CSV table of C-alpha atoms in Angstrom, one decimal:
chain,number,residue,atom,x,y,z
A,23,MET,CA,17.4,-50.7,53.4
A,24,ILE,CA,20.9,-50.6,54.9
A,25,ARG,CA,22.0,-53.6,52.9
A,26,ASN,CA,20.8,-52.1,49.6
A,27,VAL,CA,22.7,-48.9,50.4
A,28,LEU,CA,25.9,-50.8,51.4
A,29,GLY,CA,25.7,-53.1,48.4
A,30,SER,CA,25.1,-50.2,46.0
A,31,LEU,CA,28.2,-48.4,47.4
A,32,VAL,CA,30.4,-51.4,47.0
A,33,ALA,CA,29.1,-52.1,43.4
A,34,LEU,CA,29.7,-48.4,42.4
A,35,ALA,CA,33.2,-48.6,43.8
A,36,GLY,CA,33.9,-51.7,41.8
A,37,ALA,CA,32.5,-50.0,38.6
A,38,ALA,CA,34.8,-47.0,39.2
A,39,SER,CA,37.8,-49.3,39.6
A,40,ALA,CA,37.0,-51.2,36.4
A,41,VAL,CA,36.5,-48.0,34.3
A,42,LEU,CA,39.8,-46.5,35.5
A,43,SER,CA,41.8,-49.7,35.0
A,44,PRO,CA,42.2,-49.3,31.2
A,45,PHE,CA,44.0,-45.9,31.7
A,46,ARG,CA,46.7,-47.7,33.8
A,47,ASP,CA,49.5,-50.0,32.7
A,48,TRP,CA,48.5,-53.6,32.2
A,49,TYR,CA,51.5,-55.4,30.8
A,50,ASP,CA,55.1,-54.3,30.2
A,51,GLY,CA,54.2,-50.6,30.4
A,52,ARG,CA,51.3,-50.9,27.9
A,53,ALA,CA,48.0,-49.4,29.1
A,54,GLY,CA,44.7,-51.2,28.9
A,55,GLN,CA,43.3,-48.7,26.4
A,56,ASP,CA,45.9,-49.8,23.9
A,57,TYR,CA,44.4,-53.2,23.6
A,58,ARG,CA,41.6,-53.6,21.0
A,59,VAL,CA,38.4,-55.5,21.9
A,60,ARG,CA,38.9,-57.6,18.7
A,61,ASP,CA,42.4,-58.6,20.0
A,62,LEU,CA,40.7,-60.5,22.8
A,63,PHE,CA,39.1,-62.8,20.2
A,64,GLU,CA,41.7,-62.8,17.4
A,65,GLY,CA,44.9,-62.6,19.4
A,66,ILE,CA,47.0,-59.8,20.9
A,67,THR,CA,48.9,-57.6,18.4
A,68,ALA,CA,51.1,-54.6,18.6
A,69,THR,CA,48.5,-52.4,16.9
A,70,GLU,CA,47.4,-49.4,18.9
A,71,SER,CA,43.7,-49.0,19.6
A,72,GLY,CA,41.4,-46.1,20.0
A,73,VAL,CA,39.7,-45.4,23.3
A,74,LEU,CA,36.2,-46.2,22.2
A,75,VAL,CA,37.2,-49.5,20.6
A,76,SER,CA,39.6,-50.6,23.3
A,77,ILE,CA,39.0,-52.9,26.3
A,78,LEU,CA,37.4,-49.8,27.9
A,79,LEU,CA,34.2,-50.4,25.9
A,80,PRO,CA,33.0,-53.5,27.8
A,81,PHE,CA,34.0,-52.0,31.1
A,82,LEU,CA,31.9,-48.9,30.3
A,83,PHE,CA,29.0,-51.2,29.5
A,84,ALA,CA,29.5,-53.0,32.8
A,85,ALA,CA,29.5,-49.6,34.7
A,86,LEU,CA,26.1,-48.7,33.0
A,87,LEU,CA,24.7,-52.0,34.1
A,88,VAL,CA,25.8,-51.3,37.7
A,89,ILE,CA,24.1,-47.8,37.6
A,90,ALA,CA,20.9,-49.3,36.3
A,91,GLY,CA,21.1,-52.1,38.8
A,92,VAL,CA,21.5,-49.7,41.7
A,93,VAL,CA,18.6,-47.5,40.5
A,94,LEU,CA,16.3,-50.4,40.0
A,95,ARG,CA,17.7,-52.4,42.9
A,96,SER,CA,18.4,-55.3,40.6
A,97,ARG,CA,20.9,-57.8,42.0
A,98,ILE,CA,21.0,-59.6,38.6
A,99,ALA,CA,22.2,-56.5,36.7
A,100,VAL,CA,24.9,-55.8,39.2
A,101,ALA,CA,26.1,-59.4,39.2
A,102,LEU,CA,26.0,-59.5,35.4
A,103,ALA,CA,28.2,-56.4,35.3
A,104,GLY,CA,30.8,-58.1,37.6
A,105,LEU,CA,30.8,-61.2,35.4
A,106,VAL,CA,31.4,-59.0,32.3
A,107,VAL,CA,34.4,-57.3,33.8
A,108,LEU,CA,35.9,-60.5,35.2
A,109,GLY,CA,35.2,-62.4,31.9
A,110,PHE,CA,37.0,-59.8,29.7
A,111,THR,CA,39.9,-59.5,32.1
A,112,ILE,CA,40.5,-63.2,32.2
A,113,LEU,CA,40.1,-63.4,28.4
A,114,TRP,CA,42.8,-60.8,28.0
A,115,MET,CA,45.1,-62.7,30.4
A,116,VAL,CA,44.6,-65.8,28.3
A,117,ARG,CA,45.4,-64.0,25.0
A,118,GLN,CA,48.4,-62.1,26.5
A,119,GLY,CA,49.8,-65.4,27.9
A,120,GLN,CA,49.5,-66.9,24.4
A,121,ALA,CA,51.2,-63.9,22.8
A,122,ALA,CA,54.0,-63.6,25.3
A,123,GLY,CA,54.4,-67.3,26.0
A,124,SER,CA,53.8,-66.9,29.7
A,125,LEU,CA,52.4,-64.4,32.2
A,126,THR,CA,54.8,-62.9,34.6
A,127,VAL,CA,54.5,-60.5,37.6
A,128,GLY,CA,57.4,-58.2,38.1
A,129,GLY,CA,58.1,-55.1,40.2
A,130,ASP,CA,60.3,-53.4,37.6
A,131,GLY,CA,57.5,-52.6,35.2
A,132,ALA,CA,57.6,-56.0,33.4
A,133,GLY,CA,54.8,-58.5,33.4
A,134,LEU,CA,51.3,-57.9,34.9
A,135,GLN,CA,50.8,-54.5,36.4
A,136,VAL,CA,48.3,-52.5,38.5
A,137,GLY,CA,45.7,-52.0,35.7
A,138,VAL,CA,44.9,-55.8,35.7
A,139,VAL,CA,44.6,-55.7,39.5
A,140,ASN,CA,42.2,-52.8,39.3
A,141,ALA,CA,40.0,-54.6,36.8
A,142,LEU,CA,39.9,-57.9,38.7
A,143,ALA,CA,39.2,-56.0,42.0
A,144,GLY,CA,36.4,-54.0,40.3
A,145,GLY,CA,34.7,-57.2,39.1
A,146,VAL,CA,35.0,-58.8,42.5
A,147,LEU,CA,33.5,-55.8,44.2
A,148,MET,CA,30.5,-55.8,41.8
A,149,LEU,CA,29.8,-59.4,42.7
A,150,ILE,CA,30.1,-58.6,46.5
A,151,GLY,CA,27.8,-55.6,46.0
A,152,ALA,CA,25.2,-57.9,44.3
A,153,LEU,CA,25.4,-60.3,47.2
A,154,LEU,CA,24.9,-57.5,49.8
A,155,MET,CA,21.9,-56.1,48.0
A,156,ARG,CA,18.5,-57.4,49.0
A,157,GLY,CA,16.7,-56.5,45.8
A,158,ARG,CA,13.2,-55.1,45.2
A,159,GLY,CA,11.2,-58.1,46.4
A,160,ALA,CA,12.3,-57.9,50.1
A,161,ARG,CA,10.1,-55.1,51.3
A,162,PRO,CA,6.7,-56.3,50.0
A,163,ARG,CA,7.4,-59.7,51.3
A,164,ALA,CA,8.2,-58.3,54.8
A,165,ARG,CA,5.1,-56.2,54.6
A,166,ARG,CA,2.9,-59.2,53.9
A,167,GLU,CA,4.4,-61.0,56.9
A,168,ARG,CA,3.5,-58.1,59.2
A,169,GLU,CA,-0.1,-57.8,58.0
A,170,PRO,CA,-2.6,-59.8,60.0
A,171,VAL,CA,-4.3,-62.6,58.0
A,172,GLU,CA,-8.1,-62.5,58.2
A,173,PRO,CA,-9.5,-66.0,58.9
A,174,TYR,CA,-12.7,-65.3,56.9
A,175,GLY,CA,-13.6,-63.3,53.9
A,176,ALA,CA,-16.2,-60.6,53.9
A,177,PRO,CA,-19.6,-61.7,52.5
A,178,PRO,CA,-21.1,-60.2,49.4
A,179,ALA,CA,-23.1,-57.1,49.6
A,180,ASP,CA,-26.3,-58.8,48.6
A,181,GLN,CA,-26.2,-61.3,51.4
A,182,VAL,CA,-26.6,-61.0,55.2
A,183,ASP,CA,-23.7,-61.7,57.5
A,184,THR,CA,-23.8,-65.4,58.3
A,185,TRP,CA,-21.7,-67.8,60.4
A,186,PRO,CA,-18.7,-68.0,60.5
A,187,PRO,CA,-18.4,-64.4,61.7
A,188,THR,CA,-16.7,-61.8,59.6
A,189,GLN,CA,-15.4,-58.3,60.2
A,190,GLU,CA,-18.5,-56.7,58.6
A,191,PRO,CA,-20.9,-54.9,61.0
A,192,GLY,CA,-24.2,-56.6,61.8
A,193,MET,CA,-25.4,-59.5,64.0
A,194,SER,CA,-24.2,-62.9,63.0
A,195,THR,CA,-27.0,-65.4,62.4
A,196,HIS,CA,-27.0,-69.1,61.9
A,197,THR,CA,-28.8,-70.2,58.7
A,198,SER,CA,-30.4,-73.6,58.7
A,199,PRO,CA,-32.8,-75.3,56.2
A,200,TRP,CA,-35.0,-76.6,59.1
A,201,PRO,CA,-37.6,-74.5,60.9
A,202,GLU,CA,-36.8,-73.2,64.3
A,203,PRO,CA,-38.4,-75.1,67.2
A,204,GLU,CA,-41.3,-73.4,69.0
A,205,VAL,CA,-40.9,-72.9,72.7
A,206,ASP,CA,-43.8,-74.1,74.9
A,207,PRO,CA,-45.3,-71.4,77.0
A,208,TYR,CA,-44.8,-71.7,80.8
A,209,THR,CA,-48.1,-72.6,82.5
A,210,GLY,CA,-46.8,-73.0,86.1
A,211,PRO,CA,-45.9,-76.1,88.1
A,212,ASP,CA,-47.6,-79.4,87.4
A,213,PRO,CA,-50.1,-80.2,90.3
A,214,HIS,CA,-49.8,-83.9,89.6
A,215,ASP,CA,-46.0,-83.9,90.0
A,216,PRO,CA,-45.2,-84.6,93.7
A,217,ARG,CA,-41.9,-82.7,93.3
A,218,THR,CA,-43.7,-79.5,92.7
A,219,ARG,CA,-46.4,-79.8,95.4
A,220,SER,CA,-45.7,-78.0,98.6
A,221,TYR,CA,-49.0,-78.9,100.4
A,222,PRO,CA,-51.0,-82.1,100.9
A,223,GLN,CA,-53.9,-82.9,98.7
A,224,ALA,CA,-56.9,-85.1,99.3
A,225,PRO,CA,-57.1,-88.2,97.2
A,226,PRO,CA,-59.8,-87.9,94.5
A,227,PRO,CA,-63.1,-89.7,95.0
A,228,PRO,CA,-63.5,-93.1,93.4
A,229,GLY,CA,-64.4,-92.9,89.7
A,230,ARG,CA,-63.5,-89.2,89.5
A,231,PRO,CA,-60.2,-88.0,88.0
A,232,GLY,CA,-58.1,-85.8,90.2
A,233,ASP,CA,-59.1,-82.2,90.5
A,234,PRO,CA,-56.2,-80.0,89.6
A,235,ARG,CA,-57.8,-77.2,91.6
A,236,ASP,CA,-56.5,-76.2,95.0
A,237,PRO,CA,-58.4,-78.2,97.6
A,238,VAL,CA,-57.3,-76.0,100.5
A,239,HIS,CA,-58.1,-72.7,98.8
A,240,PRO,CA,-60.9,-73.5,96.3
A,241,PRO,CA,-61.9,-70.8,93.9
A,242,ARG,CA,-64.9,-68.6,94.9
A,243,ARG,CA,-67.7,-67.5,92.7
A,244,PRO,CA,-68.0,-63.9,92.1
A,245,PRO,CA,-70.9,-62.1,93.9
A,246,GLU,CA,-74.0,-61.8,91.9
A,247,ALA,CA,-75.0,-58.3,91.0
């Protein structure tokens, strides 16, 4: 958020510098608004130009791109505006050098003047603003990084909750194509197992299997009515 605000302010400052530059002197006391846009492609002439057909026209287009880029938080639009300003300024410098034979910088009003500096500074500020801005895709990406990732998806509404467990309410079960094994009922300790006998038992008589009943406390018959 802070980077978007800072980048927007820098880009808007660059757009303002670029738009104001044609109203200042560019070369030998001649203002930038006196240069026609067509002169940048056909060669510099001494013909005066109107404001709307001067070099101010591409700079106004670049300023509109910056405003749209700031509103939409588009780094591409802001960077494109900076390239437009720098491209037309450098193209003017090439044409002016061809017309004058060479470009000079002088403090007495001859040569390149402050209007060119304002245009170049405006284009550079637009590019810096585009680099500072984070764009629109930064916040959703950060939100996705903060959101916890669910390991399993929710089951359909027509199916019960199965393993692996999900976040849906209900008891998780393990589904298997095989029948569940039946548990044998507990019938007490085995009387033939010496590990479970806590009392001595008499050996069974010959030819008769062992009696599982208690030899010490045999069962009694109920009294007859």
